Amino acid sequence: MRAIVVNEWGGPETLVEREIERPEPGLGEVLVRVHAAGVNPVDWKTRASGALIAWGETPVVGWDVSGTVEAVGPGTTLYAPGDEVYGMPLFPRQAGGYAEYVTAPARHFARKPASLDHVQAAALPLAALTAWQALVDTAGVTAGQRVLVHAAAGGVGHLAVQIAKARGAYVIGTASAGKHALLRELGADEVIDYRTTDFEDVVSGVDVVVDAVGGDYTRRSLKVLKPGGHLVTLPGPDGIPADTEGVRASWVLVEPDLQGLREIAALAEQGLLRPLVDTVLPLEQAAKAHEIGELGRTTGKIVLTVA
Ligand SMILES: NC(=O)c1ccc[n+]([C@@H]2O[C@H](COP(=O)([O-])OP(=O)(O)OC[C@H]3O[C@@H](n4cnc5c(N)ncnc54)[C@H](OP(=O)(O)O)[C@@H]3O)[C@@H](O)[C@H]2O)c1
């Protein structure tokens, strides 16, 4: 099968197309023919150094896939060949999403929302599961709460805005001014231009912060929380101080999650969650996808078409 292999850890040019062996589904696994593969910052972060995960002999980055079940391994009853599924299999172990086929435990996939095509569905799993697990599983957001989303127009952010809104929250987002109209369309109640305004000067009494920026945003965000509020940071735990004085702060690492994928699919089917696709490129242009993504200006997601 065709796959994009990391030839050596380094820049986008180290991504090269190769023919590699097609995987076989093992016990409890499905073999999925990939129609589209989503691109995430973890793809270029791992490509750059090989750090964070243990790689197989042939490193293939990518976790977000949408496709069709081609075959099922022994003991698998959840899906049958021909079923359309989407998911973020195996994360943070190697899944090999930038390829024509992937195998993984059946429950790392859910049925693709029928209202979305494969490109839209491949934009969802990692970013939407991150938003869901941060807002719902970690912070337990409830109706009427005030939620601040940093990088609200990014891959995770634009989905976090919509999920928070769907749960009845009042949503505030940070983004550059050109993205404000779009964020309001997605349900943001307030938007802050982080290039002209320090968010902590204009926001307070927040129940939940989803911090997709990190760095000094993590520490600064603690100041806008109300007592008992919860900051969930995504890039890493480094910015969380030892003493958070009456508020909670967590770093959350996204996990494969059938229930989360089903909840996300249900929101998409109800028209409450709309993935924005910034750029679509064919699989062979994965290096270009990384070059664009690494600029950090994406609105929504970058997706590779495979089948
Ligand atoms: N822990 C986990 O499991 C997990 C999961 C997913 C992602 N992450 C991490 O979370 C981070 C975000 O991921 P992503 O996929 O959302 O990234 P992304 O889509 O590449 O983010 C791009 C967006 O960031 C915005 N942005 C950049 N700097 C900003 C700032 N200072 N304030 C507000 N917005 C800013 C940009 O908007 P402008 O053009 O307006 O600047 C752009 O829309 C990455 O570090 C990623 O590795 C962690």
Short mmCIF file of C-alpha atoms and ligand atoms in Angstrom, two decimals:
data_model
loop_
_atom_site.label_atom_id
_atom_site.label_comp_id
_atom_site.label_asym_id
_atom_site.label_seq_id
_atom_site.Cartn_x
_atom_site.Cartn_y
_atom_site.Cartn_z
CA MET A 1 0.00 0.00 0.00
CA ARG A 2 1.03 3.65 -0.38
CA ALA A 3 2.13 5.40 2.79
CA ILE A 4 3.95 8.57 3.75
CA VAL A 5 6.98 7.48 5.72
CA VAL A 6 9.24 9.64 7.87
CA ASN A 7 12.56 9.04 6.14
CA GLU A 8 14.53 10.58 9.01
CA TRP A 9 13.37 12.83 11.86
CA GLY A 10 13.46 16.44 10.68
CA GLY A 11 11.66 18.96 8.46
CA PRO A 12 8.62 18.42 6.21
CA GLU A 13 10.91 17.26 3.37
CA THR A 14 11.66 14.09 5.33
CA LEU A 15 8.11 12.85 4.55
CA VAL A 16 8.38 10.57 1.53
CA GLU A 17 5.91 8.30 -0.24
CA ARG A 18 6.76 4.57 -0.10
CA GLU A 19 5.12 1.24 -0.84
CA ILE A 20 4.91 -0.65 2.45
CA GLU A 21 3.21 -3.85 3.50
CA ARG A 22 -0.54 -3.62 4.05
CA PRO A 23 -1.36 -4.47 7.69
CA GLU A 24 -3.59 -7.44 8.60
CA PRO A 25 -6.35 -7.09 11.20
CA GLY A 26 -5.53 -9.11 14.32
CA LEU A 27 -7.84 -10.39 17.05
CA GLY A 28 -10.52 -7.80 17.79
CA GLU A 29 -9.24 -5.44 15.11
CA VAL A 30 -10.59 -3.91 11.93
CA LEU A 31 -8.73 -3.11 8.73
CA VAL A 32 -9.87 0.29 7.49
CA ARG A 33 -9.36 1.56 3.95
CA VAL A 34 -8.51 5.22 4.54
CA HIS A 35 -10.40 7.76 2.42
CA ALA A 36 -9.09 10.84 4.20
CA ALA A 37 -6.53 11.51 6.93
CA GLY A 38 -6.59 14.53 9.23
CA VAL A 39 -3.41 16.48 10.02
CA ASN A 40 -2.62 17.65 13.56
CA PRO A 41 0.23 19.52 15.29
CA VAL A 42 1.33 16.25 16.94
CA ASP A 43 2.08 14.95 13.43
CA TRP A 44 4.75 17.59 12.80
CA LYS A 45 5.94 17.63 16.41
CA THR A 46 6.68 13.89 16.24
CA ARG A 47 8.02 14.09 12.66
CA ALA A 48 10.54 16.71 13.77
CA SER A 49 12.27 14.61 16.42
CA GLY A 50 10.69 11.17 16.72
CA ALA A 51 10.05 12.08 20.35
CA LEU A 52 6.86 11.46 22.37
CA ILE A 53 6.00 7.96 21.12
CA ALA A 54 7.60 4.58 20.46
CA TRP A 55 7.74 4.09 16.68
CA GLY A 56 7.58 0.90 14.65
CA GLU A 57 10.33 -0.01 12.19
CA THR A 58 8.67 2.11 9.50
CA PRO A 59 7.51 5.38 11.06
CA VAL A 60 4.25 6.62 9.54
CA VAL A 61 2.71 9.64 11.27
CA GLY A 62 -0.99 10.48 11.40
CA TRP A 63 -3.85 9.41 13.67
CA ASP A 64 -7.05 10.88 12.23
CA VAL A 65 -8.75 8.71 9.66
CA SER A 66 -12.12 8.34 7.99
CA GLY A 67 -12.72 5.38 5.73
CA THR A 68 -14.42 2.07 5.06
CA VAL A 69 -14.01 -1.19 6.94
CA GLU A 70 -12.25 -3.55 4.51
CA ALA A 71 -11.97 -6.62 6.76
CA VAL A 72 -12.46 -7.60 10.40
CA GLY A 73 -10.26 -9.77 12.58
CA PRO A 74 -11.47 -12.76 14.63
CA GLY A 75 -13.88 -11.87 17.41
CA THR A 76 -14.90 -8.50 15.97
CA THR A 77 -18.66 -7.99 15.83
CA LEU A 78 -19.01 -4.21 16.05
CA TYR A 79 -18.42 -3.59 12.32
CA ALA A 80 -18.60 -5.45 9.04
CA PRO A 81 -16.84 -4.87 5.73
CA GLY A 82 -18.32 -1.84 3.97
CA ASP A 83 -19.15 0.11 7.15
CA GLU A 84 -18.03 3.73 7.10
CA VAL A 85 -16.08 4.64 10.22
CA TYR A 86 -13.94 7.42 11.61
CA GLY A 87 -11.53 7.53 14.52
CA MET A 88 -8.20 8.33 16.14
CA PRO A 89 -6.83 4.80 16.54
CA LEU A 90 -4.03 3.82 18.89
CA PHE A 91 -2.98 7.34 19.97
CA PRO A 92 -0.33 7.96 21.29
CA ARG A 93 1.13 4.79 19.78
CA GLN A 94 1.84 4.63 16.06
CA ALA A 95 -1.34 4.32 13.98
CA GLY A 96 0.09 5.12 10.55
CA GLY A 97 -2.78 7.33 9.42
CA TYR A 98 -1.01 8.74 6.36
CA ALA A 99 -1.53 5.49 4.45
CA GLU A 100 -4.08 3.59 2.40
CA TYR A 101 -4.94 1.19 5.23
CA VAL A 102 -4.76 1.11 9.02
CA THR A 103 -5.57 -1.63 11.53
CA ALA A 104 -6.63 -1.02 15.12
CA PRO A 105 -9.02 -2.32 17.78
CA ALA A 106 -12.58 -1.97 16.48
CA ARG A 107 -13.56 0.25 19.40
CA HIS A 108 -11.03 2.90 18.40
CA PHE A 109 -13.50 3.74 15.59
CA ALA A 110 -17.13 4.84 15.53
CA ARG A 111 -19.59 5.05 12.67
CA LYS A 112 -18.90 8.09 10.53
CA PRO A 113 -21.64 10.72 10.81
CA ALA A 114 -23.74 10.21 7.67
CA SER A 115 -24.10 13.98 7.23
CA LEU A 116 -20.34 14.42 6.75
CA ASP A 117 -18.15 13.29 3.87
CA HIS A 118 -14.84 11.54 4.58
CA VAL A 119 -12.80 14.75 4.39
CA GLN A 120 -15.01 16.46 6.99
CA ALA A 121 -15.10 13.34 9.18
CA ALA A 122 -11.29 13.02 9.08
CA ALA A 123 -11.08 16.60 10.38
CA LEU A 124 -12.83 15.59 13.59
CA PRO A 125 -11.43 12.75 15.69
CA LEU A 126 -8.27 13.99 17.43
CA ALA A 127 -9.30 17.64 17.70
CA ALA A 128 -12.93 16.97 18.65
CA LEU A 129 -12.03 14.21 21.14
CA THR A 130 -9.52 16.61 22.72
CA ALA A 131 -12.17 19.31 23.03
CA TRP A 132 -14.74 16.80 24.34
CA GLN A 133 -12.41 15.18 26.87
CA ALA A 134 -11.21 18.61 28.06
CA LEU A 135 -14.62 20.25 28.37
CA VAL A 136 -16.88 17.35 29.32
CA ASP A 137 -14.76 14.58 30.87
CA THR A 138 -12.15 16.75 32.61
CA ALA A 139 -13.89 20.04 33.43
CA GLY A 140 -17.51 18.77 33.47
CA VAL A 141 -18.82 21.91 31.77
CA THR A 142 -22.51 22.62 32.41
CA ALA A 143 -25.15 24.95 30.97
CA GLY A 144 -24.72 28.59 31.93
CA GLN A 145 -21.01 28.31 32.69
CA ARG A 146 -18.50 30.75 31.20
CA VAL A 147 -15.93 29.06 28.97
CA LEU A 148 -12.82 30.73 27.51
CA VAL A 149 -11.26 29.00 24.49
CA HIS A 150 -7.77 30.07 23.38
CA ALA A 151 -6.86 29.68 19.69
CA ALA A 152 -10.61 29.45 19.16
CA ALA A 153 -10.30 29.34 15.35
CA GLY A 154 -7.74 26.51 15.35
CA GLY A 155 -8.28 22.78 14.93
CA VAL A 156 -9.23 22.10 18.54
CA GLY A 157 -10.54 25.59 19.28
CA HIS A 158 -13.27 25.82 16.65
CA LEU A 159 -14.68 22.49 17.82
CA ALA A 160 -14.35 23.41 21.52
CA VAL A 161 -16.38 26.57 20.85
CA GLN A 162 -19.18 24.54 19.28
CA ILE A 163 -19.15 21.75 21.89
CA ALA A 164 -19.22 24.28 24.75
CA LYS A 165 -22.07 26.11 23.04
CA ALA A 166 -24.00 22.87 22.47
CA ARG A 167 -23.72 22.20 26.23
CA GLY A 168 -25.29 25.56 26.96
CA ALA A 169 -22.18 27.50 27.97
CA TYR A 170 -21.41 31.19 27.41
CA VAL A 171 -18.37 31.06 25.12
CA ILE A 172 -15.49 33.53 24.84
CA GLY A 173 -12.75 32.94 22.28
CA THR A 174 -9.34 34.42 21.48
CA ALA A 175 -8.34 34.80 17.81
CA SER A 176 -6.99 37.41 15.42
CA ALA A 177 -9.61 39.92 14.23
CA GLY A 178 -10.08 38.41 10.76
CA LYS A 179 -11.53 35.26 12.35
CA HIS A 180 -14.05 36.92 14.67
CA ALA A 181 -17.06 36.86 12.32
CA LEU A 182 -16.57 33.16 11.73
CA LEU A 183 -16.29 32.45 15.45
CA ARG A 184 -19.53 34.28 16.11
CA GLU A 185 -21.17 32.15 13.42
CA LEU A 186 -19.91 29.05 15.24
CA GLY A 187 -21.54 30.28 18.46
CA ALA A 188 -18.95 32.39 20.28
CA ASP A 189 -20.66 35.02 22.45
CA GLU A 190 -17.53 37.18 22.81
CA VAL A 191 -14.32 37.30 20.84
CA ILE A 192 -11.02 38.88 21.84
CA ASP A 193 -8.30 39.96 19.43
CA TYR A 194 -5.24 38.61 21.23
CA ARG A 195 -3.01 40.79 19.06
CA THR A 196 -4.41 44.05 20.47
CA THR A 197 -5.84 43.03 23.86
CA ASP A 198 -4.51 41.04 26.81
CA PHE A 199 -7.41 38.69 27.51
CA GLU A 200 -6.93 38.93 31.30
CA ASP A 201 -7.71 42.67 31.11
CA VAL A 202 -11.20 42.06 29.69
CA VAL A 203 -12.29 38.60 30.91
CA SER A 204 -13.06 37.38 34.44
CA GLY A 205 -15.31 34.96 36.31
CA VAL A 206 -14.57 32.05 33.96
CA ASP A 207 -15.55 28.49 34.90
CA VAL A 208 -13.49 26.63 32.31
CA VAL A 209 -10.53 27.61 30.13
CA VAL A 210 -9.48 25.43 27.21
CA ASP A 211 -5.90 26.54 26.56
CA ALA A 212 -4.73 25.44 23.11
CA VAL A 213 -1.84 27.94 23.11
CA GLY A 214 0.25 27.14 26.19
CA GLY A 215 3.39 29.12 27.08
CA ASP A 216 2.53 32.12 29.26
CA TYR A 217 -1.18 31.73 28.33
CA THR A 218 -1.44 28.94 30.90
CA ARG A 219 -0.32 31.04 33.87
CA ARG A 220 -2.20 34.15 32.66
CA SER A 221 -5.40 32.11 32.22
CA LEU A 222 -5.44 31.14 35.90
CA LYS A 223 -6.14 34.81 36.72
CA VAL A 224 -9.47 34.84 34.84
CA LEU A 225 -10.91 31.76 36.57
CA LYS A 226 -13.52 32.11 39.28
CA PRO A 227 -12.80 30.20 42.55
CA GLY A 228 -13.14 26.47 41.82
CA GLY A 229 -12.77 27.08 38.07
CA HIS A 230 -10.82 24.66 35.91
CA LEU A 231 -8.06 25.37 33.38
CA VAL A 232 -7.39 22.58 30.90
CA THR A 233 -4.22 23.11 28.93
CA LEU A 234 -3.37 21.09 25.84
CA PRO A 235 0.20 21.74 24.62
CA GLY A 236 1.78 20.34 27.80
CA PRO A 237 1.95 20.63 31.59
CA ASP A 238 5.01 22.94 31.76
CA GLY A 239 3.12 26.20 32.31
CA ILE A 240 1.06 24.90 35.26
CA PRO A 241 2.44 26.38 38.52
CA ALA A 242 2.84 24.14 41.57
CA ASP A 243 0.27 26.15 43.53
CA THR A 244 -2.90 27.14 41.68
CA GLU A 245 -4.62 28.82 44.67
CA GLY A 246 -8.28 27.81 44.73
CA VAL A 247 -8.60 26.82 41.09
CA ARG A 248 -7.79 23.61 39.24
CA ALA A 249 -5.36 23.19 36.35
CA SER A 250 -4.86 20.03 34.29
CA TRP A 251 -2.97 18.95 31.23
CA VAL A 252 -5.01 16.40 29.31
CA LEU A 253 -3.70 14.02 26.66
CA VAL A 254 -6.40 12.83 24.26
CA GLU A 255 -7.26 9.10 24.26
CA PRO A 256 -9.06 6.82 21.80
CA ASP A 257 -12.69 6.93 22.94
CA LEU A 258 -15.67 5.20 21.32
CA GLN A 259 -18.19 6.97 23.54
CA GLY A 260 -16.67 10.36 22.77
CA LEU A 261 -16.68 9.65 19.02
CA ARG A 262 -20.36 8.67 19.22
CA GLU A 263 -21.26 11.86 21.11
CA ILE A 264 -19.31 13.92 18.56
CA ALA A 265 -21.02 12.14 15.66
CA ALA A 266 -24.41 12.81 17.27
CA LEU A 267 -23.64 16.54 17.55
CA ALA A 268 -22.57 16.59 13.89
CA GLU A 269 -25.77 14.78 12.85
CA GLN A 270 -27.83 17.35 14.77
CA GLY A 271 -26.04 20.19 12.97
CA LEU A 272 -24.47 21.38 16.25
CA LEU A 273 -20.86 20.57 15.29
CA ARG A 274 -19.43 21.63 11.95
CA PRO A 275 -15.79 20.82 11.17
CA LEU A 276 -14.08 23.58 9.19
CA VAL A 277 -11.60 22.35 6.62
CA ASP A 278 -8.98 24.99 5.83
CA THR A 279 -6.96 23.03 3.26
CA VAL A 280 -7.37 19.71 1.42
CA LEU A 281 -4.33 18.13 -0.25
CA PRO A 282 -3.68 14.69 -1.75
CA LEU A 283 -1.72 12.23 0.41
CA GLU A 284 1.44 12.70 -1.65
CA GLN A 285 1.50 16.37 -0.61
CA ALA A 286 1.76 15.59 3.11
CA ALA A 287 4.98 17.63 3.31
CA LYS A 288 3.15 20.70 1.99
CA ALA A 289 0.36 20.07 4.53
CA HIS A 290 2.96 20.15 7.32
CA GLU A 291 4.56 23.34 5.95
CA ILE A 292 1.17 25.07 6.03
CA GLY A 293 0.20 23.65 9.42
CA GLU A 294 3.45 24.60 11.09
CA LEU A 295 2.82 28.26 10.32
CA GLY A 296 0.13 28.04 13.04
CA ARG A 297 -2.45 30.18 11.25
CA THR A 298 -4.91 27.48 10.16
CA THR A 299 -8.63 28.11 10.51
CA GLY A 300 -10.02 24.68 11.35
CA LYS A 301 -8.19 21.68 9.92
CA ILE A 302 -5.93 20.40 7.18
CA VAL A 303 -6.97 17.08 5.62
CA LEU A 304 -5.23 14.71 3.19
CA THR A 305 -7.27 12.76 0.67
CA VAL A 306 -6.14 9.17 0.32
CA ALA A 307 -8.55 6.84 -1.53
N1 LIG B 1 -2.96 17.32 24.76
C1 LIG B 1 -3.55 16.86 23.68
O1 LIG B 1 -4.06 15.75 23.67
C2 LIG B 1 -3.64 17.74 22.46
C3 LIG B 1 -4.56 17.43 21.46
C4 LIG B 1 -4.67 18.29 20.37
C5 LIG B 1 -3.84 19.39 20.27
N2 LIG B 1 -2.93 19.63 21.25
C6 LIG B 1 -2.04 20.80 21.17
O2 LIG B 1 -2.86 21.97 21.23
C7 LIG B 1 -2.30 22.99 20.43
C8 LIG B 1 -3.35 23.50 19.43
O3 LIG B 1 -3.68 22.47 18.50
P1 LIG B 1 -4.58 22.83 17.23
O4 LIG B 1 -4.74 21.59 16.42
O5 LIG B 1 -5.80 23.54 17.65
O6 LIG B 1 -3.58 23.83 16.49
P2 LIG B 1 -3.76 24.69 15.16
O7 LIG B 1 -5.04 24.34 14.48
O8 LIG B 1 -2.50 24.56 14.38
O9 LIG B 1 -3.85 26.19 15.73
C9 LIG B 1 -3.85 27.23 14.81
C10 LIG B 1 -4.65 28.39 15.37
O10 LIG B 1 -3.96 28.94 16.50
C11 LIG B 1 -4.32 30.30 16.57
N3 LIG B 1 -3.36 31.01 17.42
C12 LIG B 1 -2.01 30.97 17.34
N4 LIG B 1 -1.49 31.70 18.34
C13 LIG B 1 -2.53 32.21 19.05
C14 LIG B 1 -2.62 33.05 20.20
N5 LIG B 1 -1.51 33.50 20.80
N6 LIG B 1 -3.84 33.34 20.69
C15 LIG B 1 -4.97 32.87 20.08
N7 LIG B 1 -4.93 32.09 18.97
C16 LIG B 1 -3.73 31.76 18.48
C17 LIG B 1 -4.29 30.73 15.11
O11 LIG B 1 -5.15 31.84 14.96
P3 LIG B 1 -4.61 33.23 14.36
O12 LIG B 1 -4.29 32.97 12.91
O13 LIG B 1 -5.74 34.13 14.61
O14 LIG B 1 -3.37 33.55 15.14
C18 LIG B 1 -4.84 29.50 14.37
O15 LIG B 1 -6.23 29.62 14.09
C19 LIG B 1 -1.04 22.39 19.80
O16 LIG B 1 0.07 22.71 20.61
C20 LIG B 1 -1.30 20.90 19.86
O17 LIG B 1 -0.12 20.12 19.84
C21 LIG B 1 -2.79 18.83 22.33
#
